[in-house]
PDB file of C-alpha atoms in Angstrom:
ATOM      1  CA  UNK A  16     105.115   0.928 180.947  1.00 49.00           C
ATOM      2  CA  UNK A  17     105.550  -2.628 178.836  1.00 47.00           C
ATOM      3  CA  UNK A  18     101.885  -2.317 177.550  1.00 44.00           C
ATOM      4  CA  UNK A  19     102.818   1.386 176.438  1.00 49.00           C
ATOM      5  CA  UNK A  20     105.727   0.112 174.348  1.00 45.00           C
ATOM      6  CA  UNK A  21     103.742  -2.334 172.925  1.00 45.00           C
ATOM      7  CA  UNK A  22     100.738  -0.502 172.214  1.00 43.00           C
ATOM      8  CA  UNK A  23     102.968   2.619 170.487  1.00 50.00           C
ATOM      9  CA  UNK A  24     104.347   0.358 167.191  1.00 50.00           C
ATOM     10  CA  UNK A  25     100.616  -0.871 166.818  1.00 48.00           C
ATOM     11  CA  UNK A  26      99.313   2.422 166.675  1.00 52.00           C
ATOM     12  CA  UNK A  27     101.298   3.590 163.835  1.00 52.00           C
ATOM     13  CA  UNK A  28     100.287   0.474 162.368  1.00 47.00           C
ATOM     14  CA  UNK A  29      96.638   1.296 162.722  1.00 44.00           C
ATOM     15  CA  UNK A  30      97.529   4.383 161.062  1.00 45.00           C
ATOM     16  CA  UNK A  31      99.018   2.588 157.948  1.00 49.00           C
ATOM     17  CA  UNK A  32      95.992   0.127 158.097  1.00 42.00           C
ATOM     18  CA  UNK A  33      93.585   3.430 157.832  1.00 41.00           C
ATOM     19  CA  UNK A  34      95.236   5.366 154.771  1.00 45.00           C
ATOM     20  CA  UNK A  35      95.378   2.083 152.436  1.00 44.00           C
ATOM     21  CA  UNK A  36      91.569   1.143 153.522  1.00 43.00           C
ATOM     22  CA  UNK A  37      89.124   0.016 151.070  1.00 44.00           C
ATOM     23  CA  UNK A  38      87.936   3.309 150.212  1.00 41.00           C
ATOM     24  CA  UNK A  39      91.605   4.517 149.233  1.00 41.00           C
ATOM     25  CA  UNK A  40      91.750   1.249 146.710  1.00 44.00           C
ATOM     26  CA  UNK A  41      88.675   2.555 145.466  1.00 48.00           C
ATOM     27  CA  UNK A  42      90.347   5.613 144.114  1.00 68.00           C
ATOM     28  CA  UNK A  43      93.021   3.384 142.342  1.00 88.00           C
ATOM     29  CA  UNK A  44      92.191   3.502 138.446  1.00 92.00           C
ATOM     30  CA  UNK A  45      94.704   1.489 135.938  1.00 96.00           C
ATOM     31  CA  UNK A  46      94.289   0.280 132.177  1.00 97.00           C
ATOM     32  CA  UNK A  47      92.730  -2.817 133.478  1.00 97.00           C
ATOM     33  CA  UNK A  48      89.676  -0.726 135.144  1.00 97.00           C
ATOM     34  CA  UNK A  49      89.392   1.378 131.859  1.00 98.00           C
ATOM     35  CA  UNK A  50      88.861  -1.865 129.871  1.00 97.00           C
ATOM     36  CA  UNK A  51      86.132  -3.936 131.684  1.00 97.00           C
ATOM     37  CA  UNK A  52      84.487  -0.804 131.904  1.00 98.00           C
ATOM     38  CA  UNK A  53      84.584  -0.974 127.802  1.00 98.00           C
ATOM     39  CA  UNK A  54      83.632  -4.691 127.889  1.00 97.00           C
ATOM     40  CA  UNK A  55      80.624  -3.297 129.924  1.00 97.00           C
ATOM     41  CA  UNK A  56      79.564  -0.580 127.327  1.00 97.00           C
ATOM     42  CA  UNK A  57      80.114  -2.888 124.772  1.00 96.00           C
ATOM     43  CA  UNK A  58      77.590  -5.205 126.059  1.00 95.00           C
ATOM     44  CA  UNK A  59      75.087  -2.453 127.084  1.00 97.00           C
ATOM     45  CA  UNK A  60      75.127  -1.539 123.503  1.00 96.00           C
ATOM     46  CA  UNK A  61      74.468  -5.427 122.155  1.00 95.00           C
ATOM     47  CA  UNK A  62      71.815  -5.815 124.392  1.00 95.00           C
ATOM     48  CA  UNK A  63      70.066  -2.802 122.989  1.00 96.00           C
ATOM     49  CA  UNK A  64      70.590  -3.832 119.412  1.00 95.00           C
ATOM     50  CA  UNK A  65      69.008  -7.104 120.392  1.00 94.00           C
ATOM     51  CA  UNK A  66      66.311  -5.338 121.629  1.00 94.00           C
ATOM     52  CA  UNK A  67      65.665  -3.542 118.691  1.00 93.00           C
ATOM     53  CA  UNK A  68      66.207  -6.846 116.273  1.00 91.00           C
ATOM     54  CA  UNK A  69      69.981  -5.836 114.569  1.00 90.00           C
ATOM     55  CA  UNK A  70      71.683  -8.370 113.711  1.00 82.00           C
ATOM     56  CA  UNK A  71      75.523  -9.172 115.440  1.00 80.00           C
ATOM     57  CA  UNK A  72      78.870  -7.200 113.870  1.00 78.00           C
ATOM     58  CA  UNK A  73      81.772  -9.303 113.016  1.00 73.00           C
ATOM     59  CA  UNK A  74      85.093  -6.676 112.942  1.00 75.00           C
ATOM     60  CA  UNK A  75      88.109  -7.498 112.421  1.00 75.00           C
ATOM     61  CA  UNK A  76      89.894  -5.791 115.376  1.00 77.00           C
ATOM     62  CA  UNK A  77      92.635  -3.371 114.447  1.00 83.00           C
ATOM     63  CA  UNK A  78      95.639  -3.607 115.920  1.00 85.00           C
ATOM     64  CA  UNK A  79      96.874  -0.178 117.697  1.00 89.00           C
ATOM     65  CA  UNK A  80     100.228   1.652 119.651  1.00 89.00           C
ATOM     66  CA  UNK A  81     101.584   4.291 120.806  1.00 91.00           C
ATOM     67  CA  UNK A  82      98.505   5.530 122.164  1.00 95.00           C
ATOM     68  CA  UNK A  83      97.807   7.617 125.103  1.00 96.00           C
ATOM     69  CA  UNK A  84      95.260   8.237 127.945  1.00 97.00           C
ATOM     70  CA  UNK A  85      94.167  11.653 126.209  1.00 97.00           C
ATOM     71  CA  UNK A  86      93.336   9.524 123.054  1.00 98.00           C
ATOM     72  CA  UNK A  87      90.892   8.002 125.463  1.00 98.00           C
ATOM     73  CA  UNK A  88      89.304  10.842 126.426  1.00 98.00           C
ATOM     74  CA  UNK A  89      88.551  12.314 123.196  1.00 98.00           C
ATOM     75  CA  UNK A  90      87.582   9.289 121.541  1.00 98.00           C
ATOM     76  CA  UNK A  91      84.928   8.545 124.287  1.00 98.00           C
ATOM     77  CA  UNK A  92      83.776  11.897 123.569  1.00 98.00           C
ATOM     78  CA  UNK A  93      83.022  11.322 120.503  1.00 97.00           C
ATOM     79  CA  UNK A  94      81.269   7.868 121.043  1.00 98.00           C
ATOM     80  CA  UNK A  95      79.211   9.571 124.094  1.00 97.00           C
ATOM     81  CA  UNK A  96      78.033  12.015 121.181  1.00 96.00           C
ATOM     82  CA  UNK A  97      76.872   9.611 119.251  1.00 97.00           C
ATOM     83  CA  UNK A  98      74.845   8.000 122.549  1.00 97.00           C
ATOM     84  CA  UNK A  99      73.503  11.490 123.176  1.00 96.00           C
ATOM     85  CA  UNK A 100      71.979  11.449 119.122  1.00 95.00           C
ATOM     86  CA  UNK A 101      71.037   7.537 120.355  1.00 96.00           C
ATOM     87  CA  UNK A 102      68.929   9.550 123.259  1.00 95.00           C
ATOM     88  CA  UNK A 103      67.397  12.073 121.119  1.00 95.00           C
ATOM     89  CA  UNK A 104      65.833   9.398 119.027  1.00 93.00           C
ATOM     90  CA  UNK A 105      64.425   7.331 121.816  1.00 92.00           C
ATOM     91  CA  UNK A 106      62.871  11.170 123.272  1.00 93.00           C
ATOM     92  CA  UNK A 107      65.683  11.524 126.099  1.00 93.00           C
ATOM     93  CA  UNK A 108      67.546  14.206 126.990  1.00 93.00           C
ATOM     94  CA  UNK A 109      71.308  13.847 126.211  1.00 91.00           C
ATOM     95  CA  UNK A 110      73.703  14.509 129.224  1.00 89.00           C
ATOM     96  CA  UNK A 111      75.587  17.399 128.790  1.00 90.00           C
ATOM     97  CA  UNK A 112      79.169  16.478 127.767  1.00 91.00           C
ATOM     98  CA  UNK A 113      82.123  16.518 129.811  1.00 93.00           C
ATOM     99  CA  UNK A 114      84.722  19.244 129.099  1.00 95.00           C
ATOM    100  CA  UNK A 115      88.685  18.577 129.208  1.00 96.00           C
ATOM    101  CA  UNK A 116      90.464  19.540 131.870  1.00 95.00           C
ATOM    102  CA  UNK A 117      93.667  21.263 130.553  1.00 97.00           C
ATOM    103  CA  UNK A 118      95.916  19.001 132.788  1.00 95.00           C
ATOM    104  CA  UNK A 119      98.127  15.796 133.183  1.00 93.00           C
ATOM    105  CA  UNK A 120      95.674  12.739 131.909  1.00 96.00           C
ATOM    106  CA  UNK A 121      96.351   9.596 133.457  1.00 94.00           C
ATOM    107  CA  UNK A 122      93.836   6.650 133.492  1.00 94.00           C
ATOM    108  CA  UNK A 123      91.536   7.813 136.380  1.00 94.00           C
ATOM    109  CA  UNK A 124      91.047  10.984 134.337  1.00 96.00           C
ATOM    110  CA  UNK A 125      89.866   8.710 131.520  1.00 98.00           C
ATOM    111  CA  UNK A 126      86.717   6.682 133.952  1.00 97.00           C
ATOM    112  CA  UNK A 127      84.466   9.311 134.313  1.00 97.00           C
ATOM    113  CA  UNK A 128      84.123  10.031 130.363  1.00 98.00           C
ATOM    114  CA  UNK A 129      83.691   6.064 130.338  1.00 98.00           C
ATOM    115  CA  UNK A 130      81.135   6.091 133.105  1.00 97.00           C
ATOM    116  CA  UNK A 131      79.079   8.989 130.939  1.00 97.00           C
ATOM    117  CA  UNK A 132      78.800   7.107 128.312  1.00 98.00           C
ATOM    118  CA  UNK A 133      77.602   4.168 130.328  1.00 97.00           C
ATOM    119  CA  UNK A 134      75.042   6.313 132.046  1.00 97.00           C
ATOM    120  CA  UNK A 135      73.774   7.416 128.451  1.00 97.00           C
ATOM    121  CA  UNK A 136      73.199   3.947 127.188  1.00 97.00           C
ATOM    122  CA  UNK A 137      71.681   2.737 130.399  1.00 96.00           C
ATOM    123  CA  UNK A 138      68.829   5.644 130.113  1.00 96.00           C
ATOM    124  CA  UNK A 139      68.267   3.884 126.973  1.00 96.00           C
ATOM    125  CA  UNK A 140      68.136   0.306 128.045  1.00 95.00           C
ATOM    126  CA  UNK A 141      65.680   1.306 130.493  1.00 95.00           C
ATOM    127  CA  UNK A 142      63.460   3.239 127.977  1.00 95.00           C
ATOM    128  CA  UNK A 143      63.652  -0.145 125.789  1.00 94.00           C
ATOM    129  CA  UNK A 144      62.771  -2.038 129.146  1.00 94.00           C
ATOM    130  CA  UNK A 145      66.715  -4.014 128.509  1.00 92.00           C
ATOM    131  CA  UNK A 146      67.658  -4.734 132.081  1.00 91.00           C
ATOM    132  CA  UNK A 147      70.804  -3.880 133.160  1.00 88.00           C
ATOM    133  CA  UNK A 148      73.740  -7.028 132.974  1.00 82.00           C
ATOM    134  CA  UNK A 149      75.792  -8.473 134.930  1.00 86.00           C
ATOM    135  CA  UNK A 150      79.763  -7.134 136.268  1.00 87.00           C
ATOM    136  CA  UNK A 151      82.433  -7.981 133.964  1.00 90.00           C
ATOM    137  CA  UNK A 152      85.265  -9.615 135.298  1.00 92.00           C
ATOM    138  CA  UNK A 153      87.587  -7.737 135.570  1.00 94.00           C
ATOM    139  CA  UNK A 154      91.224  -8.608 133.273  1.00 93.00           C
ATOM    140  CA  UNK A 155      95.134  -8.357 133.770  1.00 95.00           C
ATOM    141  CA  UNK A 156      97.844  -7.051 132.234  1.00 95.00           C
ATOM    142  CA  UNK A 157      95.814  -4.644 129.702  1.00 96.00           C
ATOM    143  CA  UNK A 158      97.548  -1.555 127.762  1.00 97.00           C
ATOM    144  CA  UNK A 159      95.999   2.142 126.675  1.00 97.00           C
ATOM    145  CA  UNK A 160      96.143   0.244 123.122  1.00 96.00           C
ATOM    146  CA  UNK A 161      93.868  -2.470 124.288  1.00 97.00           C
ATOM    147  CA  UNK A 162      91.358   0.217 125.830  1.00 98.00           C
ATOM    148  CA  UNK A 163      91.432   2.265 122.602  1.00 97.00           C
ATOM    149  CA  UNK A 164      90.936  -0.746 119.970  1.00 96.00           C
ATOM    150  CA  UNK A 165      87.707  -1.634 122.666  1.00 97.00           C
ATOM    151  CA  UNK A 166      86.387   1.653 121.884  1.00 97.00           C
ATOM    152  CA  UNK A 167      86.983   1.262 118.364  1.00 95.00           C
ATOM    153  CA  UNK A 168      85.096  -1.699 118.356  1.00 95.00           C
ATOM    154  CA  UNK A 169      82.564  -0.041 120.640  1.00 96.00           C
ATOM    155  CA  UNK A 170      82.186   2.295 117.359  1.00 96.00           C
ATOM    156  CA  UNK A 171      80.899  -0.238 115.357  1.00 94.00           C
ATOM    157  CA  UNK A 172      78.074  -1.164 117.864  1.00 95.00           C
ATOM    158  CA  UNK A 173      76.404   1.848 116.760  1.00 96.00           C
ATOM    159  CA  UNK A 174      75.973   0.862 113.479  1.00 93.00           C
ATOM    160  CA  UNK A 175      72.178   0.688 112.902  1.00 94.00           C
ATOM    161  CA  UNK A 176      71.355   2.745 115.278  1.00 95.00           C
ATOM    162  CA  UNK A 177      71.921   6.024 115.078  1.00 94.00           C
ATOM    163  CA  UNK A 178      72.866   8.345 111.637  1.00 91.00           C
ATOM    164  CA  UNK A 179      75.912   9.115 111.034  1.00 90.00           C
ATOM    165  CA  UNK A 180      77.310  11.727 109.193  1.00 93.00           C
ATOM    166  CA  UNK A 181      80.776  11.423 108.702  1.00 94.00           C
ATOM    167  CA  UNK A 182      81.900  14.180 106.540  1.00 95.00           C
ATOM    168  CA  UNK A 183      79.896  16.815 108.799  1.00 96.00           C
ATOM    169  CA  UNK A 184      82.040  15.097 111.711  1.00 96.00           C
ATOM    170  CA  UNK A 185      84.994  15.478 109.859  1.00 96.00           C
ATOM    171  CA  UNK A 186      84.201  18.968 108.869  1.00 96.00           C
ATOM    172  CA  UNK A 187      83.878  19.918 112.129  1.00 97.00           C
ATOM    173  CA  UNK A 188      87.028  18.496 113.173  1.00 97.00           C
ATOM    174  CA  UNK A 189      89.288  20.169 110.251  1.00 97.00           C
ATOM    175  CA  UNK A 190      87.740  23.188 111.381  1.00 97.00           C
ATOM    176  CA  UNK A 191      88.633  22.654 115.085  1.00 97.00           C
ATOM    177  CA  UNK A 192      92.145  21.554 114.127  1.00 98.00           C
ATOM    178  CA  UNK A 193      92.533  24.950 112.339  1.00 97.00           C
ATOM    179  CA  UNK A 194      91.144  27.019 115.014  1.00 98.00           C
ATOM    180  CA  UNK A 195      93.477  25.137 117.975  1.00 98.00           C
ATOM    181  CA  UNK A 196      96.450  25.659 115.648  1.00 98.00           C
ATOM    182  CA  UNK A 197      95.650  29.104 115.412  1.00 97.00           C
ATOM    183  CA  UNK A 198      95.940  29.513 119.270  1.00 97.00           C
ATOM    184  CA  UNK A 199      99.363  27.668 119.292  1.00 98.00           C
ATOM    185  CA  UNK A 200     100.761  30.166 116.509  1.00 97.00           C
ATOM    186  CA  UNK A 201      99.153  32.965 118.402  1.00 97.00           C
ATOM    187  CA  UNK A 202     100.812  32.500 121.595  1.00 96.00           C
ATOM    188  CA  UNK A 203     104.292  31.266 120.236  1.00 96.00           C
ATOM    189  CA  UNK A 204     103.996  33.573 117.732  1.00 96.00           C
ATOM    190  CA  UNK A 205     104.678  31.384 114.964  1.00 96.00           C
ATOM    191  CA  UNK A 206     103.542  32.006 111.283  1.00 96.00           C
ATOM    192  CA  UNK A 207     100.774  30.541 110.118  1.00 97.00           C
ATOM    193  CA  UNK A 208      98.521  30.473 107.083  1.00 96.00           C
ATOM    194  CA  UNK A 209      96.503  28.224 104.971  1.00 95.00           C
ATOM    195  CA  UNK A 210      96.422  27.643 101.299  1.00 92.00           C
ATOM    196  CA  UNK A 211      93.011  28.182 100.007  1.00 86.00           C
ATOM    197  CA  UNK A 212      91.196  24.692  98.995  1.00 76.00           C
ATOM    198  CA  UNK A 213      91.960  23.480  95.318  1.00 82.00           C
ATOM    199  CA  UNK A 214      89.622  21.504  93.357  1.00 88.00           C
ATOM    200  CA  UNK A 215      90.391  18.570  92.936  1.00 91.00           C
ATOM    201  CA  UNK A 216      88.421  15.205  91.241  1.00 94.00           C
ATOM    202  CA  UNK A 217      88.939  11.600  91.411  1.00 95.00           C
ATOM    203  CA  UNK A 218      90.174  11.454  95.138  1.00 96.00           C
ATOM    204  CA  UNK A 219      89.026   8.369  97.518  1.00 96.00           C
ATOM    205  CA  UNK A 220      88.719   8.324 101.268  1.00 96.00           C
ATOM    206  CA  UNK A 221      92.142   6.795 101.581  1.00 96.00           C
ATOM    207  CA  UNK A 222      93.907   9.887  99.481  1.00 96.00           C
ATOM    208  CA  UNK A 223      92.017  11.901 102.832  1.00 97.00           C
ATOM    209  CA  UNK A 224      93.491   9.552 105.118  1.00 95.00           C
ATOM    210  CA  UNK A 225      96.926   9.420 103.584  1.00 96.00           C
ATOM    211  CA  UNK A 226      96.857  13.836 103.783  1.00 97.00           C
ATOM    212  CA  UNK A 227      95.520  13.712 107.413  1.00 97.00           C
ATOM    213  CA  UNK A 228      98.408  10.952 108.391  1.00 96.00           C
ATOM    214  CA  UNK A 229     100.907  13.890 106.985  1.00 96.00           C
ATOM    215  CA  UNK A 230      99.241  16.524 109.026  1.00 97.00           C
ATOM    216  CA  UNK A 231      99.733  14.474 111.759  1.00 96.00           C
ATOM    217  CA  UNK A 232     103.298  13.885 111.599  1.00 96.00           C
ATOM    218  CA  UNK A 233     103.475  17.413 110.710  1.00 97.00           C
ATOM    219  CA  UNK A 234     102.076  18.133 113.721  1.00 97.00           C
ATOM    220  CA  UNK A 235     104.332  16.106 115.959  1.00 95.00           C
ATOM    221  CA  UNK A 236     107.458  18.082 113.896  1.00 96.00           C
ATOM    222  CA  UNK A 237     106.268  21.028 115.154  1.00 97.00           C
ATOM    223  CA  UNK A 238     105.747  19.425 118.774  1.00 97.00           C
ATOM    224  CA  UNK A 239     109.468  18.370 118.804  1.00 96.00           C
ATOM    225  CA  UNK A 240     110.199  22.569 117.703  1.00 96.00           C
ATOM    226  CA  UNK A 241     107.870  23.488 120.652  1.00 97.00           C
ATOM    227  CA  UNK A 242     110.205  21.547 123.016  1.00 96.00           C
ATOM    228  CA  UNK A 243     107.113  18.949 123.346  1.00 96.00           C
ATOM    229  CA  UNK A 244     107.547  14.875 123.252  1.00 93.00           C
ATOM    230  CA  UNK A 245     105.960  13.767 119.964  1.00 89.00           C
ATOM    231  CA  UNK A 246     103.510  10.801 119.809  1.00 89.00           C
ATOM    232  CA  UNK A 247     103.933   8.338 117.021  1.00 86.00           C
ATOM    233  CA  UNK A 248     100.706   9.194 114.758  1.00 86.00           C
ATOM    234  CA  UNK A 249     100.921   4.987 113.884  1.00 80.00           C
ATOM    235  CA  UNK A 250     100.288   3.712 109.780  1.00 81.00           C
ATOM    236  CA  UNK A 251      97.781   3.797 107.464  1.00 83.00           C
ATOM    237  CA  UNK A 252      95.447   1.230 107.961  1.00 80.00           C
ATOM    238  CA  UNK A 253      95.795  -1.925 105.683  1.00 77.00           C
ATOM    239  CA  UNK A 254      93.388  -1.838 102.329  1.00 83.00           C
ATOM    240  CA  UNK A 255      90.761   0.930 101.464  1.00 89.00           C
ATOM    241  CA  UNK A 256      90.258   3.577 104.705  1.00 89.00           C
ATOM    242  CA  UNK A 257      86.817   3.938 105.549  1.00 90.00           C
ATOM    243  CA  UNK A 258      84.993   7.003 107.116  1.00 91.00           C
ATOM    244  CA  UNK A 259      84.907   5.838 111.062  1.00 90.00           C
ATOM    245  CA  UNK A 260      88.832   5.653 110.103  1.00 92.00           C
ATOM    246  CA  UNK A 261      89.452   8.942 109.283  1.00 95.00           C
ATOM    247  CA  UNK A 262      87.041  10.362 111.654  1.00 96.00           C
ATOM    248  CA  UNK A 263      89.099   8.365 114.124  1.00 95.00           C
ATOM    249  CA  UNK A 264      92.450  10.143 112.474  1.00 95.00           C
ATOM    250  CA  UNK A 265      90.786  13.678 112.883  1.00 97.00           C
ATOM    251  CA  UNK A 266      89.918  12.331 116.359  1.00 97.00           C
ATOM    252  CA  UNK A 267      93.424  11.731 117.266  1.00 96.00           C
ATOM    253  CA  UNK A 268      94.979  15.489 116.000  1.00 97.00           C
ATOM    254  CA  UNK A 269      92.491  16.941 117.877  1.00 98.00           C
ATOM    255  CA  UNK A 270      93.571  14.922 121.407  1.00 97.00           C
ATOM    256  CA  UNK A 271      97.321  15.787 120.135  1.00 97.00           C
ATOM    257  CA  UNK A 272      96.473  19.125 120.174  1.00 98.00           C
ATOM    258  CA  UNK A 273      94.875  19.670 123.333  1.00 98.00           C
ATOM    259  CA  UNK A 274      98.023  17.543 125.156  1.00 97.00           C
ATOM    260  CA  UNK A 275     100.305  20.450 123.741  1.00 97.00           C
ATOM    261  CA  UNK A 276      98.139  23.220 125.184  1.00 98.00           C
ATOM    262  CA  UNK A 277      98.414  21.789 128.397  1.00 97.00           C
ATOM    263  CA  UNK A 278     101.664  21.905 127.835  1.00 97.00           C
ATOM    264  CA  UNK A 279     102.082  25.210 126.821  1.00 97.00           C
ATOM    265  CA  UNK A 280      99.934  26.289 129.501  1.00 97.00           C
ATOM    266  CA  UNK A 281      97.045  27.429 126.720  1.00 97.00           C
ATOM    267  CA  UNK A 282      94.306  27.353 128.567  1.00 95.00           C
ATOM    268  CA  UNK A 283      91.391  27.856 126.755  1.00 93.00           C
ATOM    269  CA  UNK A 284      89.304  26.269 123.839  1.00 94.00           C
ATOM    270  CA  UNK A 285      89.197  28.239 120.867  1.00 94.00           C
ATOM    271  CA  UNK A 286      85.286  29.191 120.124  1.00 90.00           C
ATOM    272  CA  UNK A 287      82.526  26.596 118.201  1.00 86.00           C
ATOM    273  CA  UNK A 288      82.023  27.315 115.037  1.00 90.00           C
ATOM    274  CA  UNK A 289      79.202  25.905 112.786  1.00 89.00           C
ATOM    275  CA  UNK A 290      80.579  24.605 109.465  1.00 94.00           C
ATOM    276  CA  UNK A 291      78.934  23.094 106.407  1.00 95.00           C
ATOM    277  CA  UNK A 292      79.720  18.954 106.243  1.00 95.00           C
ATOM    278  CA  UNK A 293      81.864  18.167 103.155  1.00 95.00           C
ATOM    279  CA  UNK A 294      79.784  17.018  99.985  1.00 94.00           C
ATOM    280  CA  UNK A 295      82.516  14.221  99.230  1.00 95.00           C
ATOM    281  CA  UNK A 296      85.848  12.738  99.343  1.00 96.00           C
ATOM    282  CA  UNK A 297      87.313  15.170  96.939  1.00 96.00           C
ATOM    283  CA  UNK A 298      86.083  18.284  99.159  1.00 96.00           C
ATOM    284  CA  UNK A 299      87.525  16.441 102.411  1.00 96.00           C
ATOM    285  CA  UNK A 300      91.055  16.144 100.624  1.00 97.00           C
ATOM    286  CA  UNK A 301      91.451  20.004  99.757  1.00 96.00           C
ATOM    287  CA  UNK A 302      90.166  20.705 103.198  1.00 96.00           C
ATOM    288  CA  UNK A 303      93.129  18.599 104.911  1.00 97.00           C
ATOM    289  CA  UNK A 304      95.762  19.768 101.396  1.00 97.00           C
ATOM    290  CA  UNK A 305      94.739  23.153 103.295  1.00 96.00           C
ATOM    291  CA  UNK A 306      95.530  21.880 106.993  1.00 97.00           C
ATOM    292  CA  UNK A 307      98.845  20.310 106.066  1.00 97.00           C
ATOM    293  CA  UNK A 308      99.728  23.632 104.083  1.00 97.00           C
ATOM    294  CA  UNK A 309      99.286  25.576 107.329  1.00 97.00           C
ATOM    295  CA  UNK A 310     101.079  22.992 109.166  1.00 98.00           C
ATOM    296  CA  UNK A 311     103.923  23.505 106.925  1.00 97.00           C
ATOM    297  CA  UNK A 312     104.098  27.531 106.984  1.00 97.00           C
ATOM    298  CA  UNK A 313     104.659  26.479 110.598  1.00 97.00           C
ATOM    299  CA  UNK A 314     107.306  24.485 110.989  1.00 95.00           C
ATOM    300  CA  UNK A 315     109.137  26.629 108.675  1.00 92.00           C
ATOM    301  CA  UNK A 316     109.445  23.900 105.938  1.00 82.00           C
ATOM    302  CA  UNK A 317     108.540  24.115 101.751  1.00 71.00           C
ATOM    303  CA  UNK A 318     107.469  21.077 101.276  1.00 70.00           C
ATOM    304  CA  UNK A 319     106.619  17.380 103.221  1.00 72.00           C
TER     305      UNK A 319
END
């Protein structure tokens, strides 16, 4: 009888001891995972420009808020397609990217794009006989902003070695922008139309970035109209905008889109289209003059 009542409180907890076991921690995913796991990429990808004689990048690191775990996702996408060209050239097969789920994404969601991207780059340290490194240790107290400005800076490893193509990227994105906000005005049947592209002369990749910025914070008018929390689409970036910038700004629109399907409960991608890459700055700036137009038909407003 005494043993029983002593034995009964232990048992429950045994139970307790069971659900938080090692194997349940294992499932536990937070910034701070998310960010040695960029320290790690980032040093796969300097030991494979060592191996192939680059020299070291110094970059300035730019500072970032307000961003979100979906940011995450797409922007790894992006830097796992650029691994998957890094493949092709070394005679690999790329992996076949990761879709995005249209549900709630929290930092676990974020790991296994992360962990793609490591797997592509270790395929290629082993073609280049690299061997592998060591763990990172792991840090404290780091912030979705700190992740993303890693995997800016991850950007900039692959400088060298792979080509880029920036206005085809940013083609492609414009396009996909148009074709998601299609979908949105389709199912909230909202108006929407864009202006056919001017011709215009003189215009620098800043001007772009400047027009995309607007689109952005178009966008997020339109999400507070939709009954949907807005983001904060952040400044322009101090001195002359470069191309991985406003790739990175298309980048972004395209992750703010896919957060308001979810929300919305629009469920499907809209369909791939091939598109020709811009032949300058000037053609880039109608094409997003164009965007913000249609942006504007939406939210029911003249002018910016």
């Amino acid at each position: 009888m005494i043993l029983s009542l002593i034995v009964k409180p232990w048992r429950s907890v045994w139970v307790c001891l069971l659900l938080i076991s090692p194997s349940s921690f294992a499932a536990i995913v937070n910034n701070n995972h998310l960010f040695q796991k960029t320290q790690f990429i980032s040093e796969q990808l300097q030991a494979i420009r060592s191996a192939k004689d680059l020299s070291e990048l110094q970059s300035e690191p730019q500072i970032f808020a307000d961003k979100l775990a979906v940011h995450l996702v797409f922007k790894t996408r992006q830097l796992s397609a650029l691994a998957a060209s890094l493949l092709s050239a070394q005679g690999l097969n790329p992996i076949e990217p990761k879709p995005v789920a249209y549900s709630v994404i929290r930092p676990r969601s974020v790991m296994p794009y992360l962990e793609e991207l490591e797997l592509q780059l270790s395929q290629v340290m082993t073609k280049l006989g690299v061997p592998a490194g060591p763990e990172v240790e792991r840090p404290l107290g780091k912030s979705v902003n700190d992740v993303y400005q890693q995997l800016v800076l991850i950007e900039y490893l692959f400088e060298g070695l792979v080509e880029r193509d920036s206005l085809q990227d940013l083609a492609n994105n414009v396009n996909k922008t148009q074709a998601e906000l299609l979908l949105i005005s389709q199912a909230r049947e909202l108006p929407l139309q864009f202006s056919g592209e001017l011709s215009v002369s003189g215009r620098e990749l800043t001007d772009v970035n400047i027009v995309a910025l607007q689109s952005w914070y178009l966008l997020e008018r339109l999400f507070r109209q939709l009954a949907i929390e807005p983001s904060k689409p952040g400044r322009l970036p101090a001195g002359e905008s470069s191309a991985y910038q406003l790739v990175d700004t298309s980048v972004n629109i395209l992750a703010e889109l896919h957060r308001a399907k979810t929300i919305l409960q629009i469920e499907k991608d809209s369909p791939p289209k091939q598109v020709n890459a811009y032949s300058d700055a000037n053609q880039a700036y109608a094409a997003f003059v164009s965007l913000r137009s249609g942006l504007l038909v939406m939210v029911g407003a003249a002018a910016l």
